Amino acid sequence: TGQGDPPDSMKGFWRYLLKKDLGARWLEGLRFAVFGLGDSGYQKYNLPAKKIDRRLLQLGAEIIIEIGLGDDQHPSGYEGALDPWLLSLWESLNKANPSLLPRITDIINPNLNYLGDSKIEVIYYSCNDAPPDSVVSDSKKLIERARLMSPALKFHSDGEPQYMLKMVTNQRLTKEDYEKDVRHFELEDPSSAISYQVGDALEILPSQNPSAVNAFIERCNLDPDSYITIMSHFATAEHEKERLQYFASPEGRDDLYQYNQKESRTVLEVLEDFPSVHMPFEWLVQLTPPLKKRAFSISSSPLVHPNQIHLTVSIVSWLTPFKRTRQGLCSTWLAGLSPNEENLIPCWVHKGSLPPPKPSIPLLLIGPGTGCAPFRAFVEERAAQSARESTAPILFFFGCRNEDNDFLYKDFWLKHAQDKGVLSLKEGGGFFVAFSRDQPQKVYVQHKIKEQSARVWNMLCSGAAIYVAGSSTKMPADVTAALEEVVRQKGGEAASGWLRKLERAGKFNIETWS
């Protein structure tokens, strides 16, 4: 989120640790170590890890080794910090209790005999002999059962999908020949309303490309229609074995990162690069990571669309360092779905980091690019509320590259900026756009904020809540600096402290993504 909030899986645990009746000796005798997974592109880098490290010390626990901070911006990813931190952890634990873990030499140079048995049992049937299973016909339960096979999800699973939604609209928002493809999707449950709020996110579990699944089956010597035989050994070619052992060593970590993470290689591609590897299928099932759900900010209001959820999605595509074109799995899959086909999309509604505002609170919204998604929902909801009650105005700053190419939802914003719309100047609001590439000098949302400093200050003085959404790179810091400058110039106050007070009051919220 960019605000240092704890991950969902940690929230209950963190709330418990903050209970006031826990004394300074409550965790006496407990030893612990913390490693944080973060991205220094975010303003509050690794804050949850730092907070839990401090809190455990406050409660009397004893630290094993200093906190480790993984950074996704590191040339080797978070593993650049994780590898030396883990080695230090194993050495500390080994000194404290040599019988607790294998010796360090065994960890650095593992013997395959230590692998033990696979935790997965695979039973093979021919296509005619498979016993009937009612779960197979229930897509929700089938997804839940498949995901529970993963050790990573066994103790933290959201269960079966809350909704199986149908795609009813797939509309390109950017110009057809423009390099960036941003889509407007409308997903629907035709039979019942969907329970969500503005500011929420929708998590989607995508499907794999069928051709990739077929290629994986073929590579693993699996015949989907008959009995399967699996070779029970690993690499047989000596040069492949040596390369894999090098990748697994501390010396090969950087090369492994370049080969694997930087190139975004799939499991199938790695197997194809090492054709002599014939891993037992049980181990493939156990080690292949489950598909991840992807979260998207919801861009519709339940007041207007009770049985639909709208999304604003950039279709992800990029070049790797070796100039290979890669595509985002979920966004590409969604873009390929035709409206009103029988495909059902597994979905979970997830509470977002942008709390839904009360109708009486003025809003200052900053959302360049697809950061406008949650604010389309805010404006849509405020417009619906204004038809039946008095509402406060909205001042919205949007940014894109060109007016002709990627002015997302242009007609929507302009409609609400006219006459008595919730974005209209007449009603005390406003809509201002920064087109960064339409003139020699680049113009961004922070420049528009400074240009409209009087309006911004008036909104803040009237009790406005600030919401920022979009890229986690420079934008949040630049926007915060622009707001601080407005506060200093117009109010003569200590700007950073003023904004921190707003944040503590729940009136300065940032949702960013990398």
Coordinates of C-alpha atoms in Angstrom, one line a residue:
T1 CA 0.0 0.0 0.0
G2 CA 2.9 2.3 0.5
Q3 CA 1.7 3.3 4.0
G4 CA 3.5 0.7 6.0
D5 CA 0.4 -1.3 6.8
P6 CA 0.9 -4.9 7.9
P7 CA 0.2 -7.7 5.4
D8 CA -3.3 -9.2 5.7
S9 CA -1.9 -12.4 7.1
M10 CA -0.3 -10.5 9.9
K11 CA -3.1 -8.1 10.9
G12 CA -4.8 -10.3 13.5
F13 CA -1.4 -11.2 15.1
W14 CA -0.3 -7.6 15.1
R15 CA -3.5 -6.4 16.8
Y16 CA -3.0 -9.0 19.5
L17 CA 0.6 -7.9 20.1
L18 CA -0.6 -4.3 20.6
K19 CA -2.9 -5.3 23.5
K20 CA -2.2 -3.0 26.5
D21 CA -2.3 -5.8 29.1
L22 CA 0.8 -7.5 27.6
G23 CA 3.7 -6.6 29.9
A24 CA 7.4 -6.1 29.3
R25 CA 8.1 -9.7 30.4
W26 CA 5.3 -11.4 28.5
L27 CA 7.6 -13.0 25.9
E28 CA 10.5 -13.6 28.3
G29 CA 12.4 -16.7 27.2
L30 CA 11.3 -16.4 23.5
R31 CA 14.1 -15.9 21.0
F32 CA 13.2 -14.5 17.5
A33 CA 14.6 -13.2 14.2
V34 CA 12.8 -11.0 11.7
F35 CA 13.4 -10.6 8.0
G36 CA 11.3 -8.1 6.1
L37 CA 10.3 -8.3 2.4
G38 CA 10.1 -4.8 1.0
D39 CA 10.7 -2.4 -1.8
S40 CA 12.7 0.8 -1.2
G41 CA 10.6 2.4 -4.0
Y42 CA 7.9 2.7 -1.3
Q43 CA 7.9 5.6 1.1
K44 CA 7.6 3.4 4.2
Y45 CA 10.1 0.7 3.2
N46 CA 9.8 -2.5 5.3
L47 CA 8.0 -0.6 8.1
P48 CA 5.9 -3.7 9.3
A49 CA 9.1 -5.7 9.8
K50 CA 10.7 -2.9 11.8
K51 CA 7.6 -2.4 13.9
I52 CA 7.2 -6.1 14.8
D53 CA 11.0 -6.3 15.6
R54 CA 10.6 -3.4 18.0
R55 CA 7.4 -4.7 19.6
L56 CA 8.8 -8.2 20.3
L57 CA 11.8 -6.6 22.0
Q58 CA 9.4 -4.4 24.1
L59 CA 7.5 -7.6 25.2
G60 CA 10.7 -9.2 26.6
A61 CA 11.7 -11.5 23.7
E62 CA 15.4 -11.9 22.9
I63 CA 16.8 -11.3 19.5
I64 CA 18.8 -14.0 17.7
I65 CA 20.3 -11.8 15.0
E66 CA 19.7 -8.3 13.8
I67 CA 16.7 -7.7 11.6
G68 CA 17.2 -8.3 7.9
L69 CA 15.6 -6.0 5.3
G70 CA 15.0 -7.5 1.8
D71 CA 14.8 -4.9 -1.0
D72 CA 13.2 -5.8 -4.3
Q73 CA 15.2 -2.9 -5.8
H74 CA 18.5 -4.7 -5.0
P75 CA 20.3 -6.1 -8.1
S76 CA 19.7 -9.6 -6.8
G77 CA 16.2 -8.8 -5.4
Y78 CA 15.4 -9.4 -1.8
E79 CA 17.6 -12.5 -1.8
G80 CA 20.6 -10.2 -2.0
A81 CA 20.0 -9.5 1.7
L82 CA 18.3 -12.8 2.6
D83 CA 21.2 -15.1 1.7
P84 CA 23.8 -13.6 4.1
W85 CA 21.0 -13.1 6.8
L86 CA 20.0 -16.7 6.6
L87 CA 23.6 -17.9 6.8
S88 CA 24.1 -15.8 9.9
L89 CA 20.8 -17.2 11.4
W90 CA 21.8 -20.8 10.8
E91 CA 25.3 -20.2 12.3
S92 CA 23.7 -18.6 15.4
L93 CA 21.2 -21.4 15.8
N94 CA 23.9 -24.0 15.3
K95 CA 26.1 -22.5 18.0
A96 CA 23.2 -22.4 20.4
N97 CA 22.0 -26.0 19.8
P98 CA 24.1 -28.1 17.3
S99 CA 21.5 -30.9 17.3
L100 CA 18.6 -28.6 16.4
L101 CA 19.4 -28.3 12.7
P102 CA 21.8 -30.0 10.2
R103 CA 25.3 -28.6 10.3
I104 CA 26.0 -25.5 8.2
T105 CA 28.0 -27.5 5.7
D106 CA 24.9 -29.6 5.0
I107 CA 22.8 -26.5 4.4
I108 CA 25.4 -24.9 2.0
N109 CA 26.0 -28.2 0.2
P110 CA 22.8 -30.2 0.5
N111 CA 22.7 -33.9 -0.2
L112 CA 19.7 -35.1 -2.1
N113 CA 19.3 -37.9 0.5
Y114 CA 18.1 -35.3 2.9
L115 CA 15.1 -34.5 0.8
G116 CA 13.1 -37.3 2.3
D117 CA 9.8 -38.3 0.8
S118 CA 7.5 -35.9 -1.2
K119 CA 4.6 -34.5 0.9
I120 CA 2.3 -35.0 -2.1
E121 CA 0.9 -38.4 -3.1
V122 CA -0.3 -38.7 -6.7
I123 CA -2.7 -41.5 -7.7
Y124 CA -2.8 -42.2 -11.4
Y125 CA -5.9 -43.3 -13.4
S126 CA -6.7 -43.8 -17.0
C127 CA -9.4 -41.5 -18.3
N128 CA -11.9 -44.3 -18.2
D129 CA -11.1 -45.5 -14.7
A130 CA -11.2 -42.3 -12.6
P131 CA -13.7 -42.5 -9.7
P132 CA -16.5 -40.0 -9.7
D133 CA -15.8 -36.9 -7.6
S134 CA -18.5 -34.4 -6.9
V135 CA -15.8 -31.7 -6.2
V136 CA -14.7 -31.8 -9.9
S137 CA -18.0 -30.4 -11.0
D138 CA -18.0 -27.6 -8.4
S139 CA -15.5 -25.0 -9.7
K140 CA -15.4 -23.1 -6.4
K141 CA -14.5 -26.2 -4.3
L142 CA -12.1 -27.5 -7.0
I143 CA -10.1 -24.2 -6.8
E144 CA -10.1 -24.3 -3.0
R145 CA -8.9 -27.9 -2.9
A146 CA -6.2 -27.3 -5.6
R147 CA -4.8 -24.3 -3.7
L148 CA -4.7 -26.2 -0.4
M149 CA -2.2 -28.6 -2.0
S150 CA 0.4 -25.8 -1.8
P151 CA 2.4 -25.8 1.4
A152 CA 2.5 -21.9 1.1
L153 CA -1.3 -21.7 1.3
K154 CA -2.0 -24.6 3.6
F155 CA -2.3 -22.4 6.7
H156 CA -3.2 -19.2 5.0
S157 CA -6.0 -19.7 2.5
D158 CA -8.9 -17.5 1.6
G159 CA -10.9 -20.6 0.9
E160 CA -13.1 -21.0 -2.1
P161 CA -13.7 -17.9 -4.3
Q162 CA -16.4 -15.6 -2.9
Y163 CA -17.7 -15.0 -6.4
M164 CA -17.5 -16.5 -9.9
L165 CA -18.1 -13.4 -12.1
K166 CA -18.8 -13.1 -15.8
M167 CA -17.1 -10.6 -18.1
V168 CA -19.7 -8.4 -19.7
T169 CA -17.6 -5.5 -21.0
N170 CA -14.0 -5.5 -22.3
Q171 CA -13.3 -2.0 -23.6
R172 CA -9.9 -0.5 -24.6
L173 CA -9.5 3.0 -23.1
T174 CA -6.3 4.0 -24.8
K175 CA -6.0 4.8 -28.5
E176 CA -5.9 1.7 -30.6
D177 CA -2.4 2.3 -32.0
Y178 CA -1.0 3.6 -28.7
E179 CA 1.9 1.6 -27.1
K180 CA 0.0 1.2 -23.7
D181 CA -3.1 -0.9 -23.6
V182 CA -5.4 0.1 -20.7
R183 CA -8.8 -1.7 -20.4
H184 CA -12.1 -1.1 -18.7
F185 CA -13.6 -4.4 -17.6
E186 CA -17.1 -4.9 -16.2
L187 CA -17.6 -8.2 -14.2
E188 CA -21.1 -9.3 -13.2
D189 CA -23.0 -11.6 -11.0
P190 CA -26.3 -11.8 -12.9
S191 CA -28.1 -13.6 -10.0
S192 CA -27.3 -11.5 -6.9
A193 CA -25.7 -8.3 -5.6
I194 CA -22.0 -8.2 -4.8
S195 CA -20.9 -7.0 -1.4
Y196 CA -18.2 -4.3 -1.7
Q197 CA -17.4 -0.7 -0.9
V198 CA -15.6 2.0 -2.8
G199 CA -11.9 1.8 -2.0
D200 CA -12.0 -2.0 -2.0
A201 CA -9.9 -4.2 -4.2
L202 CA -10.9 -7.2 -6.3
E203 CA -8.5 -10.2 -6.2
I204 CA -8.6 -12.4 -9.3
L205 CA -7.2 -15.9 -9.8
P206 CA -6.3 -16.1 -13.5
S207 CA -6.1 -19.2 -15.6
Q208 CA -3.0 -20.5 -17.3
N209 CA -2.7 -20.4 -21.1
P210 CA -4.0 -23.9 -22.3
S211 CA -1.0 -24.2 -24.7
A212 CA 1.4 -23.7 -21.8
V213 CA -0.4 -26.4 -19.8
N214 CA -0.2 -28.8 -22.7
A215 CA 3.5 -28.1 -23.1
F216 CA 4.1 -28.7 -19.4
I217 CA 2.2 -32.0 -19.6
E218 CA 4.3 -33.0 -22.6
R219 CA 7.6 -32.0 -21.0
C220 CA 6.8 -34.0 -17.9
N221 CA 6.0 -37.1 -19.9
L222 CA 2.4 -36.9 -18.8
D223 CA -0.3 -38.3 -21.0
P224 CA -3.5 -36.7 -19.9
D225 CA -5.6 -39.5 -21.3
S226 CA -3.8 -42.6 -20.1
Y227 CA -1.6 -44.1 -17.4
I228 CA 1.3 -41.9 -16.5
T229 CA 4.9 -43.0 -15.9
I230 CA 7.3 -40.7 -14.2
M231 CA 11.1 -41.0 -14.3
S232 CA 12.4 -41.0 -10.7
H233 CA 15.7 -39.2 -11.2
F234 CA 16.8 -35.7 -11.6
A235 CA 19.6 -34.3 -13.9
T236 CA 21.5 -37.0 -15.8
A237 CA 23.7 -34.8 -17.9
E238 CA 26.8 -33.8 -16.0
H239 CA 27.0 -30.2 -17.4
E240 CA 23.4 -29.6 -16.4
K241 CA 24.0 -31.0 -12.9
E242 CA 27.0 -28.7 -12.5
R243 CA 25.1 -25.6 -13.7
L244 CA 22.2 -26.3 -11.4
Q245 CA 24.6 -26.9 -8.4
Y246 CA 26.3 -23.6 -9.2
F247 CA 22.9 -21.8 -9.3
A248 CA 22.1 -23.2 -5.9
S249 CA 25.4 -22.0 -4.4
P250 CA 25.9 -18.6 -2.7
E251 CA 28.4 -17.8 -5.5
G252 CA 25.8 -18.4 -8.2
R253 CA 23.0 -16.4 -6.5
D254 CA 23.5 -13.3 -8.7
D255 CA 23.6 -15.3 -11.9
L256 CA 20.5 -17.3 -10.8
Y257 CA 18.7 -14.0 -10.2
Q258 CA 19.7 -12.8 -13.7
Y259 CA 18.7 -16.1 -15.3
N260 CA 15.4 -16.6 -13.4
Q261 CA 13.9 -13.5 -11.8
K262 CA 15.1 -10.9 -14.3
E263 CA 14.0 -13.0 -17.3
S264 CA 10.7 -14.0 -15.5
R265 CA 11.2 -17.6 -16.6
T266 CA 8.4 -20.0 -16.1
V267 CA 8.7 -23.5 -14.5
L268 CA 8.2 -24.9 -18.0
E269 CA 11.0 -22.8 -19.5
V270 CA 13.5 -23.8 -16.8
L271 CA 12.6 -27.5 -17.4
E272 CA 13.1 -27.0 -21.1
D273 CA 16.6 -25.4 -20.5
F274 CA 17.6 -28.6 -18.5
P275 CA 16.2 -31.4 -20.7
S276 CA 18.0 -34.2 -18.7
V277 CA 16.1 -33.3 -15.6
H278 CA 13.3 -35.8 -15.0
M279 CA 11.9 -34.9 -11.6
P280 CA 9.2 -37.2 -10.1
F281 CA 5.8 -35.7 -10.7
E282 CA 5.1 -35.6 -7.0
W283 CA 8.0 -33.2 -6.5
L284 CA 6.9 -31.1 -9.4
V285 CA 3.5 -30.7 -7.8
Q286 CA 5.0 -29.9 -4.5
L287 CA 7.6 -27.4 -5.7
T288 CA 5.7 -25.6 -8.4
P289 CA 4.3 -22.4 -6.8
P290 CA 0.5 -21.9 -7.0
L291 CA -0.8 -19.1 -9.3
K292 CA -1.0 -15.9 -7.4
K293 CA -4.2 -13.9 -7.1
R294 CA -3.9 -10.4 -8.6
A295 CA -5.5 -7.4 -6.8
F296 CA -7.0 -4.5 -8.7
S297 CA -8.6 -1.3 -7.3
I298 CA -12.4 -1.4 -7.9
S299 CA -13.5 1.5 -10.1
S300 CA -17.3 1.3 -9.6
S301 CA -19.7 2.2 -6.9
P302 CA -22.1 -0.5 -5.5
L303 CA -24.8 2.3 -5.3
V304 CA -24.8 2.5 -9.0
H305 CA -23.7 -1.1 -10.0
P306 CA -24.9 -3.4 -7.2
N307 CA -24.3 -6.6 -9.1
Q308 CA -21.2 -5.5 -11.1
I309 CA -17.6 -4.6 -10.3
H310 CA -15.6 -2.4 -12.7
L311 CA -11.8 -2.5 -13.1
T312 CA -9.3 -0.3 -14.8
V313 CA -6.4 -2.5 -15.8
S314 CA -3.1 -1.8 -17.6
I315 CA -2.3 -4.8 -19.8
V316 CA 1.3 -5.6 -18.7
S317 CA 4.0 -6.3 -21.2
W318 CA 7.8 -5.7 -21.0
L319 CA 11.2 -6.6 -22.4
T320 CA 13.6 -8.6 -20.3
P321 CA 17.4 -7.7 -20.3
F322 CA 17.8 -10.3 -23.1
K323 CA 15.0 -8.5 -25.1
R324 CA 12.4 -11.3 -24.6
T325 CA 8.9 -10.0 -24.5
R326 CA 7.0 -11.0 -21.4
Q327 CA 3.4 -10.5 -20.6
G328 CA 1.5 -10.2 -17.3
L329 CA -0.4 -13.4 -16.7
C330 CA -3.6 -12.0 -15.2
S331 CA -4.0 -8.8 -17.2
T332 CA -3.3 -10.6 -20.5
W333 CA -5.8 -13.3 -19.6
L334 CA -8.5 -10.8 -18.8
A335 CA -7.8 -8.9 -22.0
G336 CA -8.3 -12.1 -24.0
L337 CA -11.7 -12.9 -22.6
S338 CA -14.7 -12.1 -24.8
P339 CA -17.7 -10.5 -23.1
N340 CA -20.7 -12.7 -22.3
E341 CA -18.8 -16.0 -22.9
E342 CA -19.2 -18.8 -20.4
N343 CA -15.8 -18.1 -18.8
L344 CA -16.3 -17.5 -15.0
I345 CA -13.7 -15.5 -13.2
P346 CA -12.8 -16.6 -9.6
C347 CA -12.9 -13.5 -7.4
W348 CA -12.4 -12.3 -3.8
V349 CA -13.3 -8.8 -2.6
H350 CA -10.6 -7.5 -0.4
K351 CA -10.7 -4.5 1.9
G352 CA -8.5 -1.8 0.4
S353 CA -6.3 0.8 2.0
L354 CA -8.5 3.7 0.9
P355 CA -11.3 4.0 3.4
P356 CA -14.7 5.0 2.0
P357 CA -15.3 8.7 2.8
K358 CA -18.5 10.1 4.3
P359 CA -20.6 12.2 1.9
S360 CA -20.1 15.3 4.0
I361 CA -16.3 15.2 3.8
P362 CA -14.7 17.3 0.9
L363 CA -12.2 15.2 -1.1
L364 CA -8.8 16.0 -2.6
L365 CA -8.0 13.2 -5.0
I366 CA -4.7 12.7 -6.9
G367 CA -4.6 9.8 -9.3
P368 CA -2.4 9.8 -12.4
G369 CA -2.7 6.9 -14.9
T370 CA -4.5 3.9 -13.6
G371 CA -4.4 5.5 -10.2
C372 CA -7.7 7.1 -11.3
A373 CA -9.4 3.7 -10.8
P374 CA -10.6 4.0 -7.2
F375 CA -11.5 7.7 -7.8
R376 CA -13.8 6.8 -10.6
A377 CA -15.7 4.8 -7.9
F378 CA -15.5 7.7 -5.4
V379 CA -16.9 10.2 -8.0
E380 CA -19.6 7.8 -9.1
E381 CA -20.7 7.2 -5.5
R382 CA -20.6 10.9 -4.6
A383 CA -22.7 11.7 -7.6
A384 CA -25.3 9.0 -6.6
Q385 CA -25.3 10.3 -3.0
S386 CA -25.8 13.9 -4.2
A387 CA -29.1 13.0 -5.9
R388 CA -30.6 12.3 -2.5
E389 CA -28.6 14.3 0.1
S390 CA -26.3 17.2 0.5
T391 CA -22.7 16.2 -0.3
A392 CA -19.2 17.9 -0.2
P393 CA -17.3 18.8 -3.3
I394 CA -14.4 16.9 -4.9
L395 CA -11.1 18.3 -6.3
F396 CA -9.4 15.8 -8.6
F397 CA -6.0 15.9 -10.2
F398 CA -5.5 13.4 -13.0
G399 CA -2.4 12.9 -15.1
C400 CA -1.5 11.1 -18.3
R401 CA 1.0 11.4 -21.2
N402 CA -1.2 12.7 -24.0
E403 CA -4.8 14.1 -24.3
D404 CA -5.3 12.1 -27.5
N405 CA -3.7 8.8 -26.4
D406 CA -4.4 7.9 -22.8
F407 CA -6.9 10.4 -21.3
L408 CA -8.7 7.6 -19.4
Y409 CA -12.4 8.1 -18.9
K410 CA -12.3 11.6 -20.4
D411 CA -16.1 11.8 -21.0
F412 CA -16.8 10.6 -17.5
W413 CA -14.7 13.2 -15.7
L414 CA -15.9 16.1 -18.0
K415 CA -19.5 15.2 -17.4
H416 CA -19.1 15.4 -13.6
A417 CA -17.1 18.6 -14.0
Q418 CA -20.0 20.4 -15.7
D419 CA -22.9 22.4 -14.2
K420 CA -23.7 21.0 -10.8
G421 CA -21.5 17.9 -11.0
V422 CA -19.5 16.8 -8.0
L423 CA -16.3 17.9 -9.8
S424 CA -17.7 21.3 -11.0
L425 CA -16.0 24.6 -10.0
K426 CA -19.5 26.0 -9.3
E427 CA -20.0 23.4 -6.5
G428 CA -16.5 24.1 -5.0
G429 CA -14.7 21.2 -6.6
G430 CA -12.6 21.0 -9.7
F431 CA -11.0 18.7 -12.3
F432 CA -7.4 19.4 -13.5
V433 CA -5.3 17.3 -15.8
A434 CA -1.6 17.2 -16.3
F435 CA -0.6 16.0 -19.9
S436 CA 3.1 15.3 -19.3
R437 CA 4.1 14.9 -23.0
D438 CA 1.9 17.4 -24.8
Q439 CA 4.4 20.3 -24.5
P440 CA 8.2 20.6 -24.5
Q441 CA 8.3 21.0 -20.7
K442 CA 7.0 17.9 -18.8
V443 CA 4.0 18.6 -16.6
Y444 CA 2.9 16.3 -13.8
V445 CA 0.1 16.3 -11.2
Q446 CA 2.4 17.9 -8.6
H447 CA 2.8 20.9 -10.9
K448 CA -1.0 21.2 -11.2
I449 CA -1.4 21.0 -7.4
K450 CA 1.0 24.0 -7.1
E451 CA -0.8 25.9 -9.9
Q452 CA -4.1 25.4 -8.0
S453 CA -2.6 26.0 -4.5
A454 CA -5.4 28.4 -3.5
R455 CA -8.1 25.8 -4.3
V456 CA -6.1 23.1 -2.6
W457 CA -5.6 25.2 0.5
N458 CA -9.3 26.1 0.6
M459 CA -10.2 22.4 0.4
L460 CA -7.8 21.5 3.2
C461 CA -9.1 24.3 5.4
S462 CA -12.6 23.0 4.9
G463 CA -11.6 19.6 6.4
A464 CA -10.9 17.7 3.1
A465 CA -9.5 14.2 3.2
I466 CA -6.5 13.5 0.8
Y467 CA -6.4 10.4 -1.3
V468 CA -3.4 9.5 -3.5
A469 CA -3.3 6.5 -5.8
G470 CA -0.9 5.3 -8.6
S471 CA 2.7 4.3 -9.2
S472 CA 5.0 3.8 -6.2
T473 CA 8.1 5.3 -7.9
K474 CA 8.5 9.1 -7.5
M475 CA 4.9 10.2 -7.7
P476 CA 3.8 9.8 -4.0
A477 CA 6.9 11.6 -2.7
D478 CA 6.5 14.4 -5.3
V479 CA 2.8 14.8 -4.6
T480 CA 3.5 14.9 -0.8
A481 CA 6.2 17.5 -1.3
A482 CA 3.8 19.7 -3.5
L483 CA 1.1 19.5 -0.7
E484 CA 3.7 20.4 1.9
E485 CA 4.7 23.5 -0.2
V486 CA 1.1 24.6 -0.5
V487 CA 0.6 24.3 3.3
R488 CA 3.8 26.2 4.0
Q489 CA 3.0 29.0 1.5
K490 CA -0.6 29.4 2.3
G491 CA -0.7 28.5 6.0
G492 CA 2.8 29.2 7.2
E493 CA 2.6 26.0 9.2
A494 CA 5.1 23.1 9.7
A495 CA 3.9 21.3 6.6
S496 CA 5.2 17.8 7.3
G497 CA 3.7 17.8 10.8
W498 CA 0.4 19.1 9.5
L499 CA 0.2 16.3 7.0
R500 CA 1.2 13.7 9.6
K501 CA -1.7 14.9 11.8
L502 CA -4.0 14.4 8.8
E503 CA -2.6 10.9 8.4
R504 CA -3.1 10.0 12.0
A505 CA -6.7 11.2 11.7
G506 CA -7.3 8.9 8.8
K507 CA -7.5 11.8 6.3
F508 CA -4.3 11.3 4.3
N509 CA -4.4 7.9 2.5
I510 CA -2.0 6.6 -0.1
E511 CA -2.4 3.4 -2.2
T512 CA 0.5 2.7 -4.6
W513 CA 1.8 -0.2 -6.6
S514 CA 5.0 -1.0 -8.4

